[in-house]
Amino acid sequence: MDEIDKLREVQAKSKEDRIEVLERHQRIAADKKESARLKHLAAQENKEAKLLERKGKMHDKESKLLETYKTLLTLDTSQMPEDLKAEHMIALKSMREKIFSNRAL
């Protein structure tokens, strides 16, 4: 009888150990799944941040261009030689087209 009881105890312990191993595997699988989800979320956020950064740089570039355009518009050309006035007008026209064609899009 003692041997049968010991065998039952060993089998019960073995069953408990198998259940514990299965539970650990399930936790590991769940942790891996959560890790993959978080990595994917981080990658999406990183992509969005880079896009926003690019848009910010474009906005800065457009702002500088507009500021230069304003400066050229208010520049006194009355004392300029005719060839410089012509270049000044060409620069203004070119900048105006660039600025306002971008805004139309």
PDB file of N, CA and C in Angstrom:
ATOM      1  N   MET A   1       0.810  -1.195   0.000  1.00  0.00           N
ATOM      2  CA  MET A   1       0.000   0.000   0.000  1.00  0.00           C
ATOM      3  C   MET A   1       0.856   1.263   0.000  1.00  0.00           C
ATOM      4  N   ASP A   2       1.966   1.205   0.754  1.00  0.00           N
ATOM      5  CA  ASP A   2       2.846   2.365   0.788  1.00  0.00           C
ATOM      6  C   ASP A   2       3.391   2.694  -0.593  1.00  0.00           C
ATOM      7  N   GLU A   3       3.704   1.655  -1.357  1.00  0.00           N
ATOM      8  CA  GLU A   3       4.228   1.889  -2.688  1.00  0.00           C
ATOM      9  C   GLU A   3       3.177   2.508  -3.601  1.00  0.00           C
ATOM     10  N   ILE A   4       1.944   2.087  -3.460  1.00  0.00           N
ATOM     11  CA  ILE A   4       0.855   2.650  -4.267  1.00  0.00           C
ATOM     12  C   ILE A   4       0.637   4.107  -3.889  1.00  0.00           C
ATOM     13  N   ASP A   5       0.673   4.405  -2.587  1.00  0.00           N
ATOM     14  CA  ASP A   5       0.515   5.789  -2.134  1.00  0.00           C
ATOM     15  C   ASP A   5       1.669   6.660  -2.648  1.00  0.00           C
ATOM     16  N   LYS A   6       2.867   6.123  -2.577  1.00  0.00           N
ATOM     17  CA  LYS A   6       4.020   6.882  -3.088  1.00  0.00           C
ATOM     18  C   LYS A   6       3.884   7.123  -4.590  1.00  0.00           C
ATOM     19  N   LEU A   7       3.430   6.092  -5.308  1.00  0.00           N
ATOM     20  CA  LEU A   7       3.237   6.224  -6.745  1.00  0.00           C
ATOM     21  C   LEU A   7       2.180   7.288  -7.049  1.00  0.00           C
ATOM     22  N   ARG A   8       1.102   7.307  -6.291  1.00  0.00           N
ATOM     23  CA  ARG A   8       0.065   8.326  -6.455  1.00  0.00           C
ATOM     24  C   ARG A   8       0.619   9.725  -6.166  1.00  0.00           C
ATOM     25  N   GLU A   9       1.419   9.827  -5.116  1.00  0.00           N
ATOM     26  CA  GLU A   9       2.026  11.117  -4.780  1.00  0.00           C
ATOM     27  C   GLU A   9       2.953  11.594  -5.906  1.00  0.00           C
ATOM     28  N   VAL A  10       3.740  10.662  -6.413  1.00  0.00           N
ATOM     29  CA  VAL A  10       4.662  11.010  -7.501  1.00  0.00           C
ATOM     30  C   VAL A  10       3.878  11.429  -8.731  1.00  0.00           C
ATOM     31  N   GLN A  11       2.821  10.712  -9.051  1.00  0.00           N
ATOM     32  CA  GLN A  11       2.000  11.060 -10.205  1.00  0.00           C
ATOM     33  C   GLN A  11       1.314  12.415 -10.003  1.00  0.00           C
ATOM     34  N   ALA A  12       0.816  12.655  -8.800  1.00  0.00           N
ATOM     35  CA  ALA A  12       0.170  13.932  -8.500  1.00  0.00           C
ATOM     36  C   ALA A  12       1.172  15.074  -8.616  1.00  0.00           C
ATOM     37  N   LYS A  13       2.366  14.862  -8.084  1.00  0.00           N
ATOM     38  CA  LYS A  13       3.427  15.872  -8.165  1.00  0.00           C
ATOM     39  C   LYS A  13       3.817  16.120  -9.622  1.00  0.00           C
ATOM     40  N   SER A  14       3.912  15.062 -10.383  1.00  0.00           N
ATOM     41  CA  SER A  14       4.259  15.169 -11.795  1.00  0.00           C
ATOM     42  C   SER A  14       3.177  15.956 -12.543  1.00  0.00           C
ATOM     43  N   LYS A  15       1.921  15.663 -12.210  1.00  0.00           N
ATOM     44  CA  LYS A  15       0.816  16.388 -12.843  1.00  0.00           C
ATOM     45  C   LYS A  15       0.878  17.874 -12.482  1.00  0.00           C
ATOM     46  N   GLU A  16       1.137  18.190 -11.224  1.00  0.00           N
ATOM     47  CA  GLU A  16       1.267  19.581 -10.778  1.00  0.00           C
ATOM     48  C   GLU A  16       2.405  20.283 -11.512  1.00  0.00           C
ATOM     49  N   ASP A  17       3.516  19.565 -11.660  1.00  0.00           N
ATOM     50  CA  ASP A  17       4.670  20.136 -12.360  1.00  0.00           C
ATOM     51  C   ASP A  17       4.338  20.421 -13.826  1.00  0.00           C
ATOM     52  N   ARG A  18       3.643  19.492 -14.485  1.00  0.00           N
ATOM     53  CA  ARG A  18       3.253  19.701 -15.880  1.00  0.00           C
ATOM     54  C   ARG A  18       2.309  20.897 -16.018  1.00  0.00           C
ATOM     55  N   ILE A  19       1.371  20.998 -15.098  1.00  0.00           N
ATOM     56  CA  ILE A  19       0.437  22.132 -15.122  1.00  0.00           C
ATOM     57  C   ILE A  19       1.196  23.443 -14.926  1.00  0.00           C
ATOM     58  N   GLU A  20       2.142  23.445 -13.996  1.00  0.00           N
ATOM     59  CA  GLU A  20       2.954  24.639 -13.751  1.00  0.00           C
ATOM     60  C   GLU A  20       3.765  25.015 -14.988  1.00  0.00           C
ATOM     61  N   VAL A  21       4.345  24.030 -15.659  1.00  0.00           N
ATOM     62  CA  VAL A  21       5.127  24.283 -16.879  1.00  0.00           C
ATOM     63  C   VAL A  21       4.213  24.853 -17.966  1.00  0.00           C
ATOM     64  N   LEU A  22       3.036  24.279 -18.121  1.00  0.00           N
ATOM     65  CA  LEU A  22       2.085  24.785 -19.115  1.00  0.00           C
ATOM     66  C   LEU A  22       1.679  26.228 -18.805  1.00  0.00           C
ATOM     67  N   GLU A  23       1.445  26.523 -17.549  1.00  0.00           N
ATOM     68  CA  GLU A  23       1.087  27.890 -17.156  1.00  0.00           C
ATOM     69  C   GLU A  23       2.228  28.865 -17.463  1.00  0.00           C
ATOM     70  N   ARG A  24       3.454  28.425 -17.200  1.00  0.00           N
ATOM     71  CA  ARG A  24       4.608  29.263 -17.514  1.00  0.00           C
ATOM     72  C   ARG A  24       4.701  29.528 -19.017  1.00  0.00           C
ATOM     73  N   HIS A  25       4.490  28.483 -19.810  1.00  0.00           N
ATOM     74  CA  HIS A  25       4.526  28.643 -21.262  1.00  0.00           C
ATOM     75  C   HIS A  25       3.439  29.616 -21.733  1.00  0.00           C
ATOM     76  N   GLN A  26       2.273  29.517 -21.117  1.00  0.00           N
ATOM     77  CA  GLN A  26       1.186  30.430 -21.480  1.00  0.00           C
ATOM     78  C   GLN A  26       1.549  31.874 -21.117  1.00  0.00           C
ATOM     79  N   ARG A  27       2.145  32.057 -19.940  1.00  0.00           N
ATOM     80  CA  ARG A  27       2.563  33.411 -19.538  1.00  0.00           C
ATOM     81  C   ARG A  27       3.634  33.953 -20.478  1.00  0.00           C
ATOM     82  N   ILE A  28       4.585  33.091 -20.845  1.00  0.00           N
ATOM     83  CA  ILE A  28       5.654  33.510 -21.763  1.00  0.00           C
ATOM     84  C   ILE A  28       5.056  33.897 -23.112  1.00  0.00           C
ATOM     85  N   ALA A  29       4.121  33.084 -23.615  1.00  0.00           N
ATOM     86  CA  ALA A  29       3.489  33.384 -24.899  1.00  0.00           C
ATOM     87  C   ALA A  29       2.719  34.708 -24.819  1.00  0.00           C
ATOM     88  N   ALA A  30       2.014  34.924 -23.725  1.00  0.00           N
ATOM     89  CA  ALA A  30       1.261  36.172 -23.552  1.00  0.00           C
ATOM     90  C   ALA A  30       2.217  37.362 -23.463  1.00  0.00           C
ATOM     91  N   ASP A  31       3.327  37.177 -22.752  1.00  0.00           N
ATOM     92  CA  ASP A  31       4.320  38.251 -22.649  1.00  0.00           C
ATOM     93  C   ASP A  31       4.939  38.578 -24.010  1.00  0.00           C
ATOM     94  N   LYS A  32       5.213  37.543 -24.803  1.00  0.00           N
ATOM     95  CA  LYS A  32       5.771  37.760 -26.142  1.00  0.00           C
ATOM     96  C   LYS A  32       4.775  38.512 -27.015  1.00  0.00           C
ATOM     97  N   LYS A  33       3.519  38.128 -26.912  1.00  0.00           N
ATOM     98  CA  LYS A  33       2.479  38.793 -27.694  1.00  0.00           C
ATOM     99  C   LYS A  33       2.373  40.260 -27.291  1.00  0.00           C
ATOM    100  N   GLU A  34       2.387  40.536 -26.020  1.00  0.00           N
ATOM    101  CA  GLU A  34       2.313  41.920 -25.525  1.00  0.00           C
ATOM    102  C   GLU A  34       3.550  42.707 -25.950  1.00  0.00           C
ATOM    103  N   SER A  35       4.707  42.076 -25.901  1.00  0.00           N
ATOM    104  CA  SER A  35       5.944  42.727 -26.329  1.00  0.00           C
ATOM    105  C   SER A  35       5.877  43.098 -27.807  1.00  0.00           C
ATOM    106  N   ALA A  36       5.380  42.191 -28.623  1.00  0.00           N
ATOM    107  CA  ALA A  36       5.245  42.468 -30.058  1.00  0.00           C
ATOM    108  C   ALA A  36       4.253  43.599 -30.292  1.00  0.00           C
ATOM    109  N   ARG A  37       3.174  43.618 -29.545  1.00  0.00           N
ATOM    110  CA  ARG A  37       2.174  44.678 -29.680  1.00  0.00           C
ATOM    111  C   ARG A  37       2.780  46.034 -29.319  1.00  0.00           C
ATOM    112  N   LEU A  38       3.542  46.069 -28.236  1.00  0.00           N
ATOM    113  CA  LEU A  38       4.170  47.314 -27.808  1.00  0.00           C
ATOM    114  C   LEU A  38       5.231  47.783 -28.801  1.00  0.00           C
ATOM    115  N   LYS A  39       5.989  46.846 -29.367  1.00  0.00           N
ATOM    116  CA  LYS A  39       6.986  47.209 -30.379  1.00  0.00           C
ATOM    117  C   LYS A  39       6.302  47.801 -31.606  1.00  0.00           C
ATOM    118  N   HIS A  40       5.189  47.196 -31.999  1.00  0.00           N
ATOM    119  CA  HIS A  40       4.442  47.702 -33.148  1.00  0.00           C
ATOM    120  C   HIS A  40       3.904  49.099 -32.863  1.00  0.00           C
ATOM    121  N   LEU A  41       3.371  49.296 -31.685  1.00  0.00           N
ATOM    122  CA  LEU A  41       2.850  50.605 -31.291  1.00  0.00           C
ATOM    123  C   LEU A  41       3.966  51.650 -31.269  1.00  0.00           C
ATOM    124  N   ALA A  42       5.124  51.275 -30.744  1.00  0.00           N
ATOM    125  CA  ALA A  42       6.267  52.187 -30.708  1.00  0.00           C
ATOM    126  C   ALA A  42       6.728  52.538 -32.117  1.00  0.00           C
ATOM    127  N   ALA A  43       6.713  51.569 -33.005  1.00  0.00           N
ATOM    128  CA  ALA A  43       7.114  51.821 -34.393  1.00  0.00           C
ATOM    129  C   ALA A  43       6.140  52.788 -35.066  1.00  0.00           C
ATOM    130  N   GLN A  44       4.852  52.621 -34.801  1.00  0.00           N
ATOM    131  CA  GLN A  44       3.852  53.535 -35.355  1.00  0.00           C
ATOM    132  C   GLN A  44       4.054  54.948 -34.825  1.00  0.00           C
ATOM    133  N   GLU A  45       4.277  55.067 -33.532  1.00  0.00           N
ATOM    134  CA  GLU A  45       4.490  56.383 -32.933  1.00  0.00           C
ATOM    135  C   GLU A  45       5.764  57.030 -33.475  1.00  0.00           C
ATOM    136  N   ASN A  46       6.800  56.236 -33.670  1.00  0.00           N
ATOM    137  CA  ASN A  46       8.054  56.746 -34.231  1.00  0.00           C
ATOM    138  C   ASN A  46       7.830  57.252 -35.655  1.00  0.00           C
ATOM    139  N   LYS A  47       7.062  56.509 -36.435  1.00  0.00           N
ATOM    140  CA  LYS A  47       6.755  56.915 -37.808  1.00  0.00           C
ATOM    141  C   LYS A  47       5.983  58.236 -37.809  1.00  0.00           C
ATOM    142  N   GLU A  48       4.998  58.358 -36.927  1.00  0.00           N
ATOM    143  CA  GLU A  48       4.213  59.588 -36.834  1.00  0.00           C
ATOM    144  C   GLU A  48       5.080  60.763 -36.387  1.00  0.00           C
ATOM    145  N   ALA A  49       5.976  60.512 -35.458  1.00  0.00           N
ATOM    146  CA  ALA A  49       6.865  61.581 -34.979  1.00  0.00           C
ATOM    147  C   ALA A  49       7.780  62.073 -36.099  1.00  0.00           C
ATOM    148  N   LYS A  50       8.298  61.156 -36.908  1.00  0.00           N
ATOM    149  CA  LYS A  50       9.159  61.555 -38.024  1.00  0.00           C
ATOM    150  C   LYS A  50       8.379  62.360 -39.049  1.00  0.00           C
ATOM    151  N   LEU A  51       7.139  61.962 -39.297  1.00  0.00           N
ATOM    152  CA  LEU A  51       6.294  62.700 -40.239  1.00  0.00           C
ATOM    153  C   LEU A  51       6.029  64.113 -39.725  1.00  0.00           C
ATOM    154  N   LEU A  52       5.720  64.230 -38.441  1.00  0.00           N
ATOM    155  CA  LEU A  52       5.498  65.548 -37.851  1.00  0.00           C
ATOM    156  C   LEU A  52       6.762  66.397 -37.878  1.00  0.00           C
ATOM    157  N   GLU A  53       7.891  65.766 -37.658  1.00  0.00           N
ATOM    158  CA  GLU A  53       9.167  66.483 -37.707  1.00  0.00           C
ATOM    159  C   GLU A  53       9.419  67.020 -39.116  1.00  0.00           C
ATOM    160  N   ARG A  54       9.148  66.184 -40.131  1.00  0.00           N
ATOM    161  CA  ARG A  54       9.317  66.619 -41.518  1.00  0.00           C
ATOM    162  C   ARG A  54       8.389  67.783 -41.851  1.00  0.00           C
ATOM    163  N   LYS A  55       7.145  67.693 -41.374  1.00  0.00           N
ATOM    164  CA  LYS A  55       6.192  68.784 -41.615  1.00  0.00           C
ATOM    165  C   LYS A  55       6.654  70.060 -40.923  1.00  0.00           C
ATOM    166  N   GLY A  56       7.201  69.916 -39.740  1.00  0.00           N
ATOM    167  CA  GLY A  56       7.715  71.071 -39.005  1.00  0.00           C
ATOM    168  C   GLY A  56       8.866  71.729 -39.749  1.00  0.00           C
ATOM    169  N   LYS A  57       9.762  70.918 -40.294  1.00  0.00           N
ATOM    170  CA  LYS A  57      10.889  71.462 -41.051  1.00  0.00           C
ATOM    171  C   LYS A  57      10.399  72.183 -42.299  1.00  0.00           C
ATOM    172  N   MET A  58       9.395  71.601 -42.971  1.00  0.00           N
ATOM    173  CA  MET A  58       8.833  72.260 -44.154  1.00  0.00           C
ATOM    174  C   MET A  58       8.200  73.595 -43.769  1.00  0.00           C
ATOM    175  N   HIS A  59       7.515  73.605 -42.642  1.00  0.00           N
ATOM    176  CA  HIS A  59       6.883  74.839 -42.169  1.00  0.00           C
ATOM    177  C   HIS A  59       7.946  75.901 -41.863  1.00  0.00           C
ATOM    178  N   ASP A  60       9.027  75.488 -41.230  1.00  0.00           N
ATOM    179  CA  ASP A  60      10.122  76.423 -40.935  1.00  0.00           C
ATOM    180  C   ASP A  60      10.719  76.987 -42.217  1.00  0.00           C
ATOM    181  N   LYS A  61      10.911  76.122 -43.191  1.00  0.00           N
ATOM    182  CA  LYS A  61      11.484  76.549 -44.466  1.00  0.00           C
ATOM    183  C   LYS A  61      10.557  77.542 -45.157  1.00  0.00           C
ATOM    184  N   GLU A  62       9.263  77.253 -45.150  1.00  0.00           N
ATOM    185  CA  GLU A  62       8.291  78.155 -45.763  1.00  0.00           C
ATOM    186  C   GLU A  62       8.246  79.492 -45.021  1.00  0.00           C
ATOM    187  N   SER A  63       8.345  79.446 -43.704  1.00  0.00           N
ATOM    188  CA  SER A  63       8.331  80.675 -42.909  1.00  0.00           C
ATOM    189  C   SER A  63       9.531  81.556 -43.238  1.00  0.00           C
ATOM    190  N   LYS A  64      10.700  80.942 -43.368  1.00  0.00           N
ATOM    191  CA  LYS A  64      11.912  81.702 -43.719  1.00  0.00           C
ATOM    192  C   LYS A  64      11.777  82.312 -45.114  1.00  0.00           C
ATOM    193  N   LEU A  65      11.222  81.541 -46.034  1.00  0.00           N
ATOM    194  CA  LEU A  65      11.029  82.043 -47.386  1.00  0.00           C
ATOM    195  C   LEU A  65      10.069  83.230 -47.387  1.00  0.00           C
ATOM    196  N   LEU A  66       8.993  83.121 -46.641  1.00  0.00           N
ATOM    197  CA  LEU A  66       8.020  84.210 -46.547  1.00  0.00           C
ATOM    198  C   LEU A  66       8.634  85.446 -45.896  1.00  0.00           C
ATOM    199  N   GLU A  67       9.437  85.242 -44.883  1.00  0.00           N
ATOM    200  CA  GLU A  67      10.112  86.362 -44.210  1.00  0.00           C
ATOM    201  C   GLU A  67      11.068  87.071 -45.166  1.00  0.00           C
ATOM    202  N   THR A  68      11.815  86.307 -45.942  1.00  0.00           N
ATOM    203  CA  THR A  68      12.719  86.896 -46.936  1.00  0.00           C
ATOM    204  C   THR A  68      11.924  87.657 -47.986  1.00  0.00           C
ATOM    205  N   TYR A  69      10.814  87.082 -48.398  1.00  0.00           N
ATOM    206  CA  TYR A  69       9.952  87.735 -49.381  1.00  0.00           C
ATOM    207  C   TYR A  69       9.445  89.076 -48.843  1.00  0.00           C
ATOM    208  N   LYS A  70       9.005  89.086 -47.594  1.00  0.00           N
ATOM    209  CA  LYS A  70       8.536  90.337 -46.977  1.00  0.00           C
ATOM    210  C   LYS A  70       9.650  91.378 -46.943  1.00  0.00           C
ATOM    211  N   THR A  71      10.840  90.938 -46.606  1.00  0.00           N
ATOM    212  CA  THR A  71      11.988  91.853 -46.548  1.00  0.00           C
ATOM    213  C   THR A  71      12.272  92.445 -47.931  1.00  0.00           C
ATOM    214  N   LEU A  72      12.245  91.603 -48.944  1.00  0.00           N
ATOM    215  CA  LEU A  72      12.484  92.093 -50.309  1.00  0.00           C
ATOM    216  C   LEU A  72      11.371  93.043 -50.776  1.00  0.00           C
ATOM    217  N   LEU A  73      10.143  92.768 -50.348  1.00  0.00           N
ATOM    218  CA  LEU A  73       9.027  93.639 -50.728  1.00  0.00           C
ATOM    219  C   LEU A  73       9.176  95.048 -50.165  1.00  0.00           C
ATOM    220  N   THR A  74       9.683  95.133 -48.958  1.00  0.00           N
ATOM    221  CA  THR A  74       9.786  96.441 -48.292  1.00  0.00           C
ATOM    222  C   THR A  74      11.109  97.149 -48.573  1.00  0.00           C
ATOM    223  N   LEU A  75      11.958  96.519 -49.339  1.00  0.00           N
ATOM    224  CA  LEU A  75      13.260  97.101 -49.650  1.00  0.00           C
ATOM    225  C   LEU A  75      13.096  98.313 -50.573  1.00  0.00           C
ATOM    226  N   ASP A  76      13.787  99.382 -50.240  1.00  0.00           N
ATOM    227  CA  ASP A  76      13.748 100.605 -51.046  1.00  0.00           C
ATOM    228  C   ASP A  76      14.625 100.405 -52.281  1.00  0.00           C
ATOM    229  N   THR A  77      13.992 100.413 -53.451  1.00  0.00           N
ATOM    230  CA  THR A  77      14.728 100.188 -54.698  1.00  0.00           C
ATOM    231  C   THR A  77      14.964 101.482 -55.479  1.00  0.00           C
ATOM    232  N   SER A  78      14.584 102.613 -54.900  1.00  0.00           N
ATOM    233  CA  SER A  78      14.691 103.880 -55.638  1.00  0.00           C
ATOM    234  C   SER A  78      16.138 104.242 -55.962  1.00  0.00           C
ATOM    235  N   GLN A  79      17.073 103.826 -55.160  1.00  0.00           N
ATOM    236  CA  GLN A  79      18.481 104.159 -55.398  1.00  0.00           C
ATOM    237  C   GLN A  79      19.237 103.055 -56.124  1.00  0.00           C
ATOM    238  N   MET A  80      18.550 101.983 -56.470  1.00  0.00           N
ATOM    239  CA  MET A  80      19.217 100.852 -57.132  1.00  0.00           C
ATOM    240  C   MET A  80      19.405 101.139 -58.618  1.00  0.00           C
ATOM    241  N   PRO A  81      20.497 100.635 -59.164  1.00  0.00           N
ATOM    242  CA  PRO A  81      20.654 100.708 -60.621  1.00  0.00           C
ATOM    243  C   PRO A  81      19.586  99.829 -61.296  1.00  0.00           C
ATOM    244  N   GLU A  82      19.307 100.095 -62.543  1.00  0.00           N
ATOM    245  CA  GLU A  82      18.240  99.402 -63.268  1.00  0.00           C
ATOM    246  C   GLU A  82      18.471  97.887 -63.334  1.00  0.00           C
ATOM    247  N   ASP A  83      19.709  97.452 -63.521  1.00  0.00           N
ATOM    248  CA  ASP A  83      19.965  96.011 -63.611  1.00  0.00           C
ATOM    249  C   ASP A  83      19.671  95.298 -62.286  1.00  0.00           C
ATOM    250  N   LEU A  84      19.984  95.960 -61.152  1.00  0.00           N
ATOM    251  CA  LEU A  84      19.662  95.373 -59.841  1.00  0.00           C
ATOM    252  C   LEU A  84      18.166  95.386 -59.584  1.00  0.00           C
ATOM    253  N   LYS A  85      17.484  96.442 -60.039  1.00  0.00           N
ATOM    254  CA  LYS A  85      16.021  96.494 -59.891  1.00  0.00           C
ATOM    255  C   LYS A  85      15.388  95.333 -60.659  1.00  0.00           C
ATOM    256  N   ALA A  86      15.901  95.059 -61.836  1.00  0.00           N
ATOM    257  CA  ALA A  86      15.365  93.960 -62.644  1.00  0.00           C
ATOM    258  C   ALA A  86      15.585  92.622 -61.937  1.00  0.00           C
ATOM    259  N   GLU A  87      16.776  92.410 -61.398  1.00  0.00           N
ATOM    260  CA  GLU A  87      17.056  91.171 -60.642  1.00  0.00           C
ATOM    261  C   GLU A  87      16.171  91.078 -59.408  1.00  0.00           C
ATOM    262  N   HIS A  88      15.978  92.206 -58.759  1.00  0.00           N
ATOM    263  CA  HIS A  88      15.123  92.262 -57.570  1.00  0.00           C
ATOM    264  C   HIS A  88      13.697  91.833 -57.932  1.00  0.00           C
ATOM    265  N   MET A  89      13.189  92.336 -59.039  1.00  0.00           N
ATOM    266  CA  MET A  89      11.837  91.988 -59.472  1.00  0.00           C
ATOM    267  C   MET A  89      11.742  90.514 -59.857  1.00  0.00           C
ATOM    268  N   ILE A  90      12.776  90.018 -60.515  1.00  0.00           N
ATOM    269  CA  ILE A  90      12.787  88.593 -60.876  1.00  0.00           C
ATOM    270  C   ILE A  90      12.777  87.725 -59.617  1.00  0.00           C
ATOM    271  N   ALA A  91      13.569  88.096 -58.625  1.00  0.00           N
ATOM    272  CA  ALA A  91      13.619  87.349 -57.360  1.00  0.00           C
ATOM    273  C   ALA A  91      12.260  87.388 -56.669  1.00  0.00           C
ATOM    274  N   LEU A  92      11.635  88.552 -56.613  1.00  0.00           N
ATOM    275  CA  LEU A  92      10.314  88.676 -55.991  1.00  0.00           C
ATOM    276  C   LEU A  92       9.290  87.808 -56.712  1.00  0.00           C
ATOM    277  N   LYS A  93       9.299  87.860 -58.039  1.00  0.00           N
ATOM    278  CA  LYS A  93       8.339  87.078 -58.823  1.00  0.00           C
ATOM    279  C   LYS A  93       8.537  85.584 -58.567  1.00  0.00           C
ATOM    280  N   SER A  94       9.793  85.144 -58.586  1.00  0.00           N
ATOM    281  CA  SER A  94      10.107  83.738 -58.359  1.00  0.00           C
ATOM    282  C   SER A  94       9.660  83.290 -56.961  1.00  0.00           C
ATOM    283  N   MET A  95       9.947  84.115 -55.973  1.00  0.00           N
ATOM    284  CA  MET A  95       9.566  83.768 -54.595  1.00  0.00           C
ATOM    285  C   MET A  95       8.051  83.761 -54.444  1.00  0.00           C
ATOM    286  N   ARG A  96       7.384  84.733 -55.037  1.00  0.00           N
ATOM    287  CA  ARG A  96       5.923  84.815 -54.956  1.00  0.00           C
ATOM    288  C   ARG A  96       5.297  83.554 -55.545  1.00  0.00           C
ATOM    289  N   GLU A  97       5.801  83.126 -56.706  1.00  0.00           N
ATOM    290  CA  GLU A  97       5.275  81.911 -57.335  1.00  0.00           C
ATOM    291  C   GLU A  97       5.490  80.687 -56.445  1.00  0.00           C
ATOM    292  N   LYS A  98       6.667  80.609 -55.859  1.00  0.00           N
ATOM    293  CA  LYS A  98       6.964  79.468 -54.989  1.00  0.00           C
ATOM    294  C   LYS A  98       6.076  79.474 -53.746  1.00  0.00           C
ATOM    295  N   ILE A  99       5.943  80.624 -53.130  1.00  0.00           N
ATOM    296  CA  ILE A  99       5.162  80.725 -51.890  1.00  0.00           C
ATOM    297  C   ILE A  99       3.690  80.446 -52.158  1.00  0.00           C
ATOM    298  N   PHE A 100       3.119  81.103 -53.136  1.00  0.00           N
ATOM    299  CA  PHE A 100       1.688  81.016 -53.322  1.00  0.00           C
ATOM    300  C   PHE A 100       1.252  79.787 -54.106  1.00  0.00           C
ATOM    301  N   SER A 101       2.153  79.198 -54.866  1.00  0.00           N
ATOM    302  CA  SER A 101       1.787  77.936 -55.521  1.00  0.00           C
ATOM    303  C   SER A 101       1.740  76.812 -54.484  1.00  0.00           C
ATOM    304  N   ASN A 102       2.611  76.856 -53.458  1.00  0.00           N
ATOM    305  CA  ASN A 102       2.592  75.865 -52.379  1.00  0.00           C
ATOM    306  C   ASN A 102       1.329  75.999 -51.546  1.00  0.00           C
ATOM    307  N   ARG A 103       0.882  77.195 -51.315  1.00  0.00           N
ATOM    308  CA  ARG A 103      -0.310  77.416 -50.491  1.00  0.00           C
ATOM    309  C   ARG A 103      -1.576  76.959 -51.196  1.00  0.00           C
ATOM    310  N   ALA A 104      -1.579  77.010 -52.515  1.00  0.00           N
ATOM    311  CA  ALA A 104      -2.746  76.589 -53.268  1.00  0.00           C
ATOM    312  C   ALA A 104      -2.934  75.077 -53.184  1.00  0.00           C
ATOM    313  N   LEU A 105      -1.835  74.353 -52.961  1.00  0.00           N
ATOM    314  CA  LEU A 105      -1.921  72.900 -52.858  1.00  0.00           C
ATOM    315  C   LEU A 105      -2.457  72.580 -51.523  1.00  0.00           C
TER     316      LEU A 105
END
